[in-house]
Coordinates of C-alpha atoms and ligand atoms in Angstrom, one line a residue:
M468 CA -17.8 24.5 -67.6
A469 CA -18.7 28.3 -66.8
G470 CA -22.4 28.4 -65.0
P471 CA -25.8 27.9 -67.6
T472 CA -27.2 30.5 -68.9
L473 CA -30.9 30.4 -68.9
L474 CA -32.5 32.0 -71.6
P475 CA -36.2 32.5 -71.4
G476 CA -38.6 29.3 -71.8
R477 CA -35.2 27.6 -71.6
V478 CA -33.1 25.1 -69.4
T479 CA -30.0 24.6 -68.9
W480 CA -28.5 22.1 -66.5
S481 CA -25.1 21.2 -65.9
L482 CA -23.2 19.5 -64.1
S483 CA -19.3 20.1 -63.8
R484 CA -16.6 17.6 -62.8
D485 CA -12.9 17.6 -62.3
A486 CA -11.0 16.1 -64.7
G487 CA -9.4 13.0 -63.2
S488 CA -12.2 12.6 -60.9
P489 CA -14.1 9.5 -61.0
P490 CA -16.7 8.8 -63.7
L491 CA -19.9 10.7 -63.0
A492 CA -22.6 7.6 -62.4
G493 CA -23.5 7.8 -58.9
Q494 CA -24.0 11.6 -58.2
H495 CA -26.1 12.7 -55.4
E496 CA -27.1 16.0 -57.3
S497 CA -30.6 16.3 -57.6
A498 CA -31.0 14.1 -61.0
I499 CA -33.4 14.7 -64.0
A500 CA -32.7 11.8 -64.5
A501 CA -32.3 10.2 -68.1
S502 CA -35.3 12.7 -69.1
T503 CA -32.5 14.1 -70.9
G504 CA -32.1 11.4 -73.5
A505 CA -28.4 11.1 -73.0
V506 CA -26.9 8.0 -72.1
L507 CA -23.7 7.5 -69.3
Y508 CA -21.5 4.9 -70.2
G509 CA -19.4 3.2 -67.6
N510 CA -16.5 4.8 -68.9
G511 CA -18.0 8.2 -68.3
A512 CA -18.1 8.8 -72.0
I513 CA -21.0 10.5 -73.0
G514 CA -23.5 9.4 -75.5
A515 CA -26.3 11.5 -76.2
A516 CA -29.8 10.8 -78.0
R517 CA -31.7 14.1 -79.7
A518 CA -34.7 11.8 -80.7
R519 CA -38.2 11.7 -79.9
P520 CA -39.2 13.6 -78.2
W521 CA -35.8 15.1 -77.6
R522 CA -34.9 16.8 -80.6
R523 CA -34.8 20.1 -78.9
T524 CA -32.6 19.0 -76.9
S525 CA -28.8 19.6 -76.8
V526 CA -26.1 18.2 -75.0
Q527 CA -22.2 19.4 -74.6
A528 CA -19.7 17.1 -73.1
Q529 CA -16.7 18.2 -72.6
T530 CA -14.0 15.3 -72.2
S531 CA -10.8 15.5 -71.3
A532 CA -10.5 14.7 -75.2
G533 CA -12.1 18.0 -75.9
A534 CA -15.0 19.1 -76.3
A535 CA -18.2 17.4 -77.9
E536 CA -22.1 17.0 -79.0
P537 CA -22.3 13.3 -78.4
S538 CA -25.4 12.2 -80.9
L539 CA -27.5 9.6 -80.8
G540 CA -25.8 5.9 -79.8
S541 CA -22.1 7.6 -79.9
R542 CA -19.2 7.2 -78.3
T543 CA -17.7 10.1 -77.2
P544 CA -13.9 9.5 -76.3
G545 CA -12.1 10.6 -72.8
R546 CA -13.3 11.0 -68.7
V547 CA -16.0 13.4 -68.5
T548 CA -15.8 16.7 -67.0
A549 CA -18.4 18.6 -67.7
L550 CA -22.0 17.9 -68.9
Q551 CA -24.6 20.8 -69.9
I552 CA -27.8 19.9 -71.4
T553 CA -30.2 22.3 -72.6
T554 CA -33.4 21.5 -73.5
V555 CA -36.4 23.5 -75.1
G556 CA -40.0 23.3 -75.0
R557 CA -41.2 19.5 -75.0
S558 CA -41.9 18.4 -71.5
W559 CA -39.8 15.8 -69.4
A560 CA -42.9 13.5 -68.9
E561 CA -42.6 11.9 -72.3
G562 CA -39.1 10.9 -71.7
R563 CA -37.6 7.3 -71.9
G564 CA -33.8 7.2 -71.5
L565 CA -31.7 5.7 -74.0
T566 CA -30.4 2.2 -72.8
G567 CA -27.7 -0.1 -74.5
P568 CA -25.7 -3.0 -73.7
K569 CA -22.6 -0.7 -72.0
A570 CA -25.2 1.9 -70.6
L571 CA -25.6 2.5 -66.5
P572 CA -28.9 2.5 -65.7
L573 CA -30.3 5.8 -67.3
R574 CA -31.2 7.4 -63.8
R575 CA -27.8 7.4 -62.5
L576 CA -26.9 10.5 -64.7
R577 CA -28.3 12.9 -61.5
V578 CA -27.5 17.0 -63.0
R579 CA -27.7 19.5 -60.6
Q580 CA -31.1 20.5 -60.8
S581 CA -30.2 24.2 -59.0
T582 CA -29.3 26.1 -62.0
L583 CA -33.3 25.5 -63.3
D584 CA -35.7 28.8 -63.3
G585 CA -39.0 28.6 -61.4
T586 CA -41.4 28.2 -64.7
A587 CA -39.3 26.2 -66.4
A588 CA -39.4 23.3 -63.7
R589 CA -43.4 24.0 -63.7
R590 CA -43.2 23.3 -67.5
L591 CA -41.2 20.4 -67.8
R592 CA -42.4 18.8 -64.5
L593 CA -40.5 15.4 -64.3
D594 CA -42.9 12.5 -64.6
R595 CA -41.7 10.1 -62.3
R596 CA -42.8 7.3 -63.4
S597 CA -41.1 7.4 -66.6
M598 CA -37.9 7.7 -64.7
M599 CA -39.6 4.8 -61.9
T600 CA -38.1 1.7 -64.5
V601 CA -37.8 -1.8 -62.6
F602 CA -35.4 -1.8 -59.8
D603 CA -34.2 -4.1 -57.6
V604 CA -34.6 -4.3 -53.9
T605 CA -30.8 -6.0 -52.5
D606 CA -30.6 -5.4 -48.9
L607 CA -33.6 -4.8 -47.0
S608 CA -33.0 -4.6 -42.5
A609 CA -34.9 -3.3 -39.9
L610 CA -33.7 -2.4 -36.6
E611 CA -35.7 -1.7 -33.4
I612 CA -35.2 2.2 -32.2
L613 CA -37.0 3.9 -30.0
D614 CA -39.5 6.8 -30.6
S615 CA -40.6 10.2 -29.0
R616 CA -42.1 8.3 -26.3
G617 CA -39.4 6.1 -24.9
R618 CA -41.4 2.9 -26.5
P619 CA -39.7 0.9 -29.5
T620 CA -40.3 1.4 -32.6
L621 CA -38.9 0.3 -36.2
A622 CA -36.2 1.6 -38.1
V623 CA -36.1 0.6 -41.6
T624 CA -33.2 0.4 -44.3
V625 CA -33.5 -0.6 -48.0
R626 CA -30.7 -0.6 -51.2
L627 CA -31.8 -1.0 -54.1
G628 CA -29.7 -2.9 -56.7
D629 CA -28.3 0.8 -57.7
G630 CA -26.8 1.2 -54.8
S631 CA -29.7 4.3 -53.2
T632 CA -30.2 3.6 -49.7
A633 CA -32.6 4.9 -47.4
T634 CA -34.2 4.5 -43.6
A635 CA -37.8 5.1 -42.5
R636 CA -38.5 5.6 -39.2
V637 CA -41.5 4.6 -38.1
P638 CA -44.4 7.0 -35.5
S639 CA -46.9 5.2 -33.4
G640 CA -49.9 6.7 -32.1
A641 CA -52.0 6.8 -28.8
S642 CA -55.4 8.2 -29.5
T643 CA -56.1 5.4 -32.1
G644 CA -59.2 4.6 -34.5
S645 CA -60.2 1.3 -34.2
R646 CA -60.2 1.0 -37.5
E647 CA -56.7 1.3 -38.2
A648 CA -53.8 -1.0 -39.4
V649 CA -52.1 -2.9 -36.7
E650 CA -49.4 -2.6 -34.8
R651 CA -47.1 -5.6 -34.3
R652 CA -45.7 -5.2 -30.8
D653 CA -44.3 -8.3 -29.1
G654 CA -46.5 -9.0 -26.0
D655 CA -43.4 -10.3 -23.9
P656 CA -43.9 -8.1 -20.1
A657 CA -39.8 -9.1 -19.8
R658 CA -39.4 -6.6 -22.2
Y659 CA -40.2 -2.3 -23.2
E660 CA -43.6 -3.4 -21.0
G661 CA -44.1 -6.4 -23.6
K662 CA -44.1 -3.1 -26.5
G663 CA -40.5 -4.1 -28.0
V664 CA -40.9 -4.7 -31.4
L665 CA -39.0 -7.6 -32.7
G666 CA -40.6 -9.6 -34.4
A667 CA -41.8 -6.9 -36.9
A668 CA -38.0 -6.1 -37.4
E669 CA -38.4 -10.0 -38.1
A670 CA -41.0 -9.9 -40.3
V671 CA -39.0 -7.6 -42.6
N672 CA -35.8 -8.7 -43.0
T673 CA -37.1 -12.5 -43.6
E674 CA -40.5 -12.2 -44.3
I675 CA -40.4 -9.1 -46.8
A676 CA -36.8 -9.2 -47.9
G677 CA -37.3 -12.7 -49.2
L678 CA -40.4 -11.6 -50.8
L679 CA -38.6 -7.8 -52.3
H680 CA -35.6 -9.9 -53.0
A681 CA -37.1 -12.6 -55.7
R682 CA -38.0 -10.9 -58.5
S683 CA -37.2 -6.8 -59.9
W684 CA -40.3 -4.1 -59.0
A685 CA -41.9 -1.8 -61.4
S686 CA -43.4 0.4 -59.2
L687 CA -43.7 1.4 -55.8
A688 CA -47.2 0.8 -56.0
E689 CA -46.4 -2.4 -57.1
A690 CA -44.1 -3.6 -54.6
D691 CA -46.8 -2.5 -52.1
Q692 CA -49.3 -4.5 -53.5
A693 CA -47.3 -7.8 -52.9
I694 CA -46.4 -6.9 -49.1
I695 CA -50.0 -6.1 -48.7
E696 CA -50.8 -9.8 -50.3
L697 CA -48.2 -11.6 -48.3
D698 CA -49.6 -10.2 -45.2
G699 CA -52.7 -11.5 -45.8
T700 CA -54.9 -10.2 -43.6
A701 CA -57.4 -7.1 -43.7
N702 CA -55.7 -4.5 -41.4
K703 CA -51.8 -6.2 -41.5
S704 CA -52.2 -7.3 -38.7
R705 CA -49.6 -10.9 -39.2
L706 CA -46.9 -8.7 -40.8
G707 CA -47.7 -5.2 -38.4
A708 CA -48.6 -2.4 -40.3
N709 CA -44.9 -0.5 -38.4
A710 CA -43.2 -3.2 -40.3
T711 CA -44.9 -2.4 -43.4
V712 CA -44.8 1.1 -43.5
G713 CA -41.6 1.8 -42.4
V714 CA -40.6 -0.7 -46.4
S715 CA -43.2 1.3 -48.0
M716 CA -41.4 4.4 -46.8
A717 CA -38.1 3.9 -47.1
L718 CA -38.7 2.2 -50.5
A719 CA -40.1 5.6 -52.0
R720 CA -37.2 7.3 -49.9
A721 CA -34.5 5.7 -51.9
L722 CA -36.4 5.4 -55.2
A723 CA -37.0 9.5 -54.7
D724 CA -33.0 8.9 -54.4
S725 CA -32.5 6.7 -57.1
A726 CA -34.7 9.2 -59.0
G727 CA -32.4 12.4 -57.9
L728 CA -35.3 13.4 -57.1
P729 CA -36.3 15.3 -53.2
L730 CA -39.1 13.1 -52.0
W731 CA -41.8 15.4 -52.3
R732 CA -41.1 15.9 -56.3
W733 CA -41.2 12.0 -56.3
L734 CA -44.2 11.9 -54.3
A735 CA -46.0 14.8 -56.1
P736 CA -48.5 12.7 -57.8
D737 CA -49.5 14.1 -61.8
G738 CA -51.9 16.8 -62.2
V739 CA -51.2 18.0 -58.7
T740 CA -49.8 21.3 -58.0
P741 CA -47.4 20.6 -55.0
S742 CA -47.1 23.8 -52.4
L743 CA -46.1 24.3 -48.7
P744 CA -48.5 23.6 -45.7
V745 CA -49.4 25.6 -43.3
P746 CA -48.0 24.0 -40.2
H747 CA -50.5 24.1 -37.6
F748 CA -48.2 24.2 -34.9
N749 CA -50.0 22.0 -31.5
V750 CA -49.2 24.8 -28.6
L751 CA -51.5 22.7 -25.9
N752 CA -52.2 19.3 -25.0
G753 CA -54.3 17.4 -23.2
G754 CA -56.6 14.4 -24.0
V755 CA -55.1 11.3 -23.7
H756 CA -51.4 13.2 -24.4
A757 CA -51.2 14.8 -21.4
P758 CA -51.3 14.0 -17.8
N759 CA -54.2 16.9 -17.2
S760 CA -57.5 16.9 -16.8
L761 CA -58.3 18.5 -20.3
D762 CA -60.3 16.3 -22.2
F763 CA -60.0 18.1 -25.7
Q764 CA -56.4 16.8 -26.8
E765 CA -54.9 19.4 -29.1
F766 CA -55.5 23.5 -29.8
M767 CA -52.6 23.9 -32.5
I768 CA -52.2 27.2 -33.9
A769 CA -51.9 27.9 -37.8
P770 CA -50.3 31.1 -39.1
V771 CA -52.4 30.4 -42.4
G772 CA -52.0 34.3 -43.2
A773 CA -48.2 34.1 -43.0
P774 CA -46.5 35.5 -46.3
S775 CA -43.9 32.2 -46.8
M776 CA -42.8 29.3 -44.4
A777 CA -39.9 30.7 -43.1
E778 CA -42.9 34.0 -41.5
A779 CA -45.0 31.0 -40.3
V780 CA -42.4 28.8 -38.4
R781 CA -41.1 32.3 -36.9
A782 CA -44.9 32.9 -35.5
G783 CA -45.3 29.9 -34.0
A784 CA -42.4 29.8 -32.3
E785 CA -43.1 33.5 -30.8
I786 CA -46.5 32.3 -29.7
Y787 CA -46.0 29.6 -28.5
A788 CA -43.0 31.8 -26.6
A789 CA -45.6 34.1 -25.5
L790 CA -47.7 31.5 -24.3
R791 CA -45.5 30.4 -21.7
R792 CA -45.4 33.6 -20.5
E793 CA -49.0 33.7 -19.9
L794 CA -49.2 29.8 -18.6
T795 CA -47.0 31.9 -16.4
S796 CA -47.7 35.0 -15.1
R797 CA -50.8 32.8 -14.4
K798 CA -49.1 30.7 -12.3
L799 CA -49.7 27.4 -14.6
S800 CA -48.0 24.6 -14.9
T801 CA -45.7 24.4 -18.4
G802 CA -44.6 21.5 -18.2
L803 CA -45.1 19.5 -22.1
G804 CA -47.2 17.2 -23.3
D805 CA -46.2 14.1 -26.0
E806 CA -46.4 16.6 -28.8
G807 CA -44.6 19.2 -27.1
G808 CA -47.2 21.2 -26.3
F809 CA -48.1 23.1 -22.8
A810 CA -50.0 20.7 -20.6
P811 CA -51.4 23.3 -17.6
E812 CA -54.3 21.8 -15.5
I813 CA -57.2 23.8 -17.4
T814 CA -60.4 21.7 -17.3
Q815 CA -62.5 24.4 -20.1
P816 CA -61.9 24.1 -23.8
E817 CA -63.3 27.9 -23.8
Q818 CA -60.4 29.0 -21.2
V819 CA -57.4 27.2 -23.5
L820 CA -59.4 29.5 -26.8
G821 CA -58.6 32.5 -25.2
L822 CA -55.5 31.8 -23.9
L823 CA -54.5 31.3 -27.3
V824 CA -56.1 34.4 -29.0
Q825 CA -54.6 35.7 -25.5
A826 CA -50.7 34.2 -26.8
I827 CA -51.3 35.4 -30.3
S828 CA -52.2 39.3 -29.9
D829 CA -49.1 39.3 -27.7
A830 CA -46.8 37.9 -29.8
G831 CA -47.5 40.5 -32.3
Y832 CA -49.7 38.4 -34.4
K833 CA -53.2 39.4 -35.8
T834 CA -55.8 36.5 -35.3
G835 CA -57.6 35.3 -37.9
T836 CA -57.3 33.9 -40.9
D837 CA -55.1 36.4 -42.8
G838 CA -53.5 36.0 -39.9
V839 CA -52.2 33.4 -37.2
S840 CA -56.1 31.2 -36.3
I841 CA -56.9 28.4 -33.7
A842 CA -57.7 24.6 -34.9
L843 CA -58.3 22.2 -32.5
D844 CA -58.5 18.1 -31.8
P845 CA -60.5 17.3 -29.2
A846 CA -60.1 13.7 -30.0
A847 CA -63.5 12.7 -29.3
S848 CA -63.6 9.0 -29.5
E849 CA -61.0 9.1 -26.3
F850 CA -64.5 10.8 -24.0
R851 CA -67.8 9.5 -25.7
Q852 CA -68.7 7.4 -23.2
P853 CA -70.4 3.5 -23.3
D854 CA -74.3 5.4 -23.7
G855 CA -72.6 7.8 -26.3
R856 CA -72.6 11.3 -24.3
Y857 CA -69.6 13.1 -24.2
K858 CA -67.9 13.7 -21.3
V859 CA -66.2 17.2 -21.4
A860 CA -64.8 18.9 -17.7
S861 CA -67.0 16.1 -16.0
E862 CA -70.1 17.9 -18.0
L863 CA -72.1 14.8 -19.9
L864 CA -73.3 16.6 -23.3
S865 CA -75.4 14.4 -26.2
S866 CA -74.0 14.6 -29.5
A867 CA -76.1 17.2 -30.9
E868 CA -75.4 19.3 -27.6
M869 CA -71.4 18.9 -28.8
T870 CA -72.5 20.3 -32.0
D871 CA -74.1 23.2 -29.9
R872 CA -70.7 24.0 -28.2
Y873 CA -68.5 23.7 -30.7
A874 CA -71.0 25.7 -33.2
A875 CA -70.8 28.2 -30.2
I876 CA -66.9 28.1 -29.8
T877 CA -66.7 29.1 -33.9
G878 CA -68.5 32.0 -32.8
Q879 CA -66.6 33.3 -30.4
F880 CA -63.3 32.2 -31.3
P881 CA -61.2 32.3 -34.6
V882 CA -61.7 28.4 -35.7
H883 CA -60.9 27.4 -38.6
L884 CA -60.3 23.2 -38.1
I885 CA -61.9 21.1 -36.0
E886 CA -60.8 16.9 -36.3
D887 CA -62.5 14.2 -34.2
G888 CA -65.0 16.6 -32.8
L889 CA -67.2 13.7 -32.5
G890 CA -66.1 9.6 -31.7
E891 CA -65.7 7.7 -34.4
D892 CA -69.1 5.2 -34.6
D893 CA -71.3 8.1 -33.8
D894 CA -71.5 8.6 -37.9
D895 CA -75.3 10.5 -37.0
G896 CA -73.6 12.8 -35.0
W897 CA -71.1 13.1 -38.3
I898 CA -73.3 14.1 -41.0
A899 CA -75.8 17.0 -38.3
L900 CA -72.1 18.2 -37.7
T901 CA -71.1 18.2 -41.1
A902 CA -74.4 19.9 -42.1
R903 CA -74.5 22.3 -39.3
L904 CA -70.8 23.7 -39.9
G905 CA -68.8 22.1 -42.7
G906 CA -69.6 25.6 -44.8
A907 CA -67.5 27.2 -43.2
T908 CA -65.5 24.4 -40.9
E909 CA -62.8 22.3 -41.7
L910 CA -64.1 18.9 -40.3
V911 CA -61.1 16.6 -39.9
G912 CA -62.2 13.0 -39.7
D913 CA -59.4 11.1 -37.8
D914 CA -60.3 8.3 -36.0
I915 CA -63.5 7.9 -38.3
F916 CA -61.3 7.6 -41.4
C917 CA -57.9 6.1 -40.2
T918 CA -56.7 7.0 -43.5
N919 CA -58.2 4.2 -45.5
P920 CA -59.7 5.3 -48.9
A921 CA -62.3 2.8 -48.7
I922 CA -63.9 3.6 -45.5
I923 CA -62.9 7.3 -46.5
S924 CA -65.3 7.2 -50.0
Q925 CA -68.2 5.9 -48.2
A926 CA -68.0 8.3 -45.7
I927 CA -68.0 10.9 -48.6
A928 CA -70.6 9.5 -50.1
R929 CA -72.6 10.0 -46.3
G930 CA -71.8 13.8 -46.1
I931 CA -69.2 12.6 -43.0
G932 CA -67.1 16.1 -42.3
N933 CA -64.9 17.7 -45.7
S934 CA -61.6 16.7 -45.0
S935 CA -60.0 13.7 -44.4
L936 CA -56.3 13.5 -41.6
I937 CA -53.5 11.2 -43.6
K938 CA -51.2 9.5 -41.0
L939 CA -49.5 6.9 -43.5
N940 CA -48.8 4.1 -40.7
Q941 CA -53.0 4.2 -40.2
I942 CA -53.0 2.4 -43.3
G943 CA -50.0 1.1 -43.8
T944 CA -48.3 1.9 -47.2
V945 CA -47.4 5.5 -49.2
T946 CA -49.5 3.5 -52.1
E947 CA -52.0 3.8 -49.9
T948 CA -51.9 6.8 -48.6
L949 CA -51.5 8.1 -52.0
Q950 CA -54.6 6.8 -52.9
A951 CA -56.4 7.8 -49.9
M952 CA -55.3 11.9 -50.8
A953 CA -56.8 11.2 -53.9
V954 CA -60.4 9.8 -53.0
C955 CA -60.2 13.0 -51.1
R956 CA -59.3 15.3 -53.8
Q957 CA -61.5 13.6 -56.2
A958 CA -64.8 14.5 -53.8
G959 CA -63.5 18.0 -53.2
Y960 CA -62.4 17.1 -49.6
R961 CA -59.1 18.6 -47.7
Q962 CA -56.2 16.2 -47.1
F963 CA -54.4 17.1 -43.4
V964 CA -51.5 15.6 -43.1
S965 CA -50.4 15.0 -39.2
H966 CA -47.5 13.2 -37.3
R967 CA -48.2 11.2 -34.5
S968 CA -47.9 10.9 -30.6
G969 CA -44.8 9.1 -30.3
E970 CA -42.8 10.0 -33.1
T971 CA -39.2 10.4 -34.8
E972 CA -37.1 12.5 -36.3
D973 CA -37.7 11.2 -39.3
T974 CA -39.4 14.1 -41.7
F975 CA -40.9 12.1 -44.3
I976 CA -44.4 13.7 -43.5
A977 CA -43.1 17.3 -44.4
D978 CA -42.1 15.9 -47.9
L979 CA -45.9 14.3 -48.6
A980 CA -47.6 17.1 -47.2
T981 CA -45.6 19.5 -49.5
G982 CA -45.7 17.2 -52.8
T983 CA -49.4 16.2 -52.4
G984 CA -50.2 20.2 -52.6
C985 CA -52.8 19.6 -49.5
G986 CA -52.2 22.6 -47.7
H987 CA -51.7 21.7 -44.3
L988 CA -49.7 20.0 -42.0
K989 CA -49.6 19.4 -38.1
S990 CA -46.4 18.3 -36.5
G991 CA -47.1 18.9 -33.0
A992 CA -44.9 22.0 -31.0
P993 CA -43.1 24.0 -32.2
A994 CA -40.9 22.4 -29.8
R995 CA -38.8 18.8 -29.6
G996 CA -36.9 18.0 -31.5
E997 CA -38.9 15.2 -33.4
R998 CA -41.2 17.6 -34.1
V999 CA -39.2 20.1 -35.1
A1000 CA -37.7 18.0 -37.5
K1001 CA -40.7 18.1 -39.8
Y1002 CA -40.7 22.3 -39.7
N1003 CA -37.6 22.2 -39.7
R1004 CA -37.7 20.3 -43.5
L1005 CA -39.9 22.2 -44.8
L1006 CA -37.9 25.3 -44.0
E1007 CA -34.9 23.7 -45.4
I1008 CA -37.9 22.2 -48.7
A1009 CA -38.8 26.6 -49.1
A1010 CA -35.1 27.4 -49.2
A1011 CA -34.7 25.3 -51.8
Q1012 CA -36.9 25.7 -53.9
P1013 CA -38.0 29.6 -53.8
D1014 CA -40.9 29.4 -56.1
L1015 CA -43.4 26.7 -54.0
V1016 CA -46.5 28.3 -52.7
Y1017 CA -46.8 28.8 -49.3
G1018 CA -51.1 28.9 -47.8
M1019 CA -53.6 26.8 -47.5
P1020 CA -55.8 25.8 -51.3
Ligands
PGA349 P1 -52.6 9.7 -31.9 O1 -52.9 11.8 -32.0 O2 -50.9 9.9 -33.2 O3 -52.2 9.5 -30.6 O4 -52.8 8.5 -32.9 C1 -52.4 12.2 -32.5 C2 -54.2 12.3 -33.4 O5 -55.8 12.0 -33.1 O6 -54.3 13.1 -34.4
ZN350 ZN1 -57.2 12.9 -33.9

């Protein structure tokens, strides 16, 4: 079949197969799944429906027995060699596919999506729920692997009844909030200094696998909820949040694959427009992520004003290189911290900010939100003292003095975002900080919110921060992560999707940030494989979907 024709207001999908090749089922292309109303029979022949709401859908099948325009319930003889589906008007969202005794699961009808033009893609947004019919889990297993710090973590692999298979790898934090969901570690000093995760792997392989095998599931949310109930604790400490999040992420990925959708599109909540997030590159590390004596943990550069994802990544890498030159010329170390940023012996945050401004302009970029801006994650819980004061470069500051310090910093430097500027227990300080700086500066809660929808709701009511960090393993399931983001969206709080300091090559967060249209993502430096994997994934998404808008909301 020749390539499809794109007409205004019309979407054409096509899929071509060589005569004699196996039936269409199991094709791996991005799919519109069952939404066309077409049914693929076991022998590869096509039946198609144009019943409501598909009355304006036409299906042309080319089979080994000749051309056909199948109608509702028909069976077109012969092996399918090509298929073209044209839909005008109606939204896919109403789609319910046909089923029949010989029909394969409709989600296995895979149709190449590359022929969909941008306008039509927006109009014909797929409603993943209409496609996410019942699924079964046939295999689930976990393996102990290593993270980027050389510590054990989990890789979880799931296989669904329709054959869709996916693996997820679990991140791990160092500057963790006290209300985070709890990672399960073995505590056996004879292995990995007690950090082994064989117990968590066992929980996946036995209890969680047993639960998921036992019945069919209507949605990821339903499976996640059952796992939460199986765990039975408030913080997932029995099974381990590393176990639950690994299973949940693997399931999400398998379900996206099953629906034939890229993960970001499958994750997109209803009513939300996906977009490409501004990468926040952590180019200079301190705190518990580096052996230097810098108290602030992260100094990020954010190409907010870049015209595209490709140019943003380029700016990040060029500024990183310029910063390395700048450090070398000042005889400062270019050794790296856990997130790939440099970790020189500098103690004053303002001195680092001066260096970043220099590096941005050395690399030929403009500073500020129409060029490259700066974000900070002091991770202040880590340097808050038992008496409630904050120790910055040996100086002890009250909460109010810390806020003064941030006011001075945002006055002097192009800083648009401060995460965890104050400690996780300093609610009053947070309220004062938000009242003072929240109008112009994004104030992100990480340790204080822990991606927990209930905690975030309370914080919103009290005027704490105006944005939440979003880390899947802080809460332990994809469903709750999406709920946390929904709570923020409804309250006008931003969401800042984040990696952990211990990472793997898993790129789930790039898709999460894109699908939820949250506008920004932090994944460390534009260097080190586990960090750039996320940025590279964003480059791939941007290239595959040129109509996705780049930028902060
Ligand atoms: P963590 O640090 O992954 O070590 O918790 C990241 C952060 O504080 O944002
Ligand atoms: Zn943080």
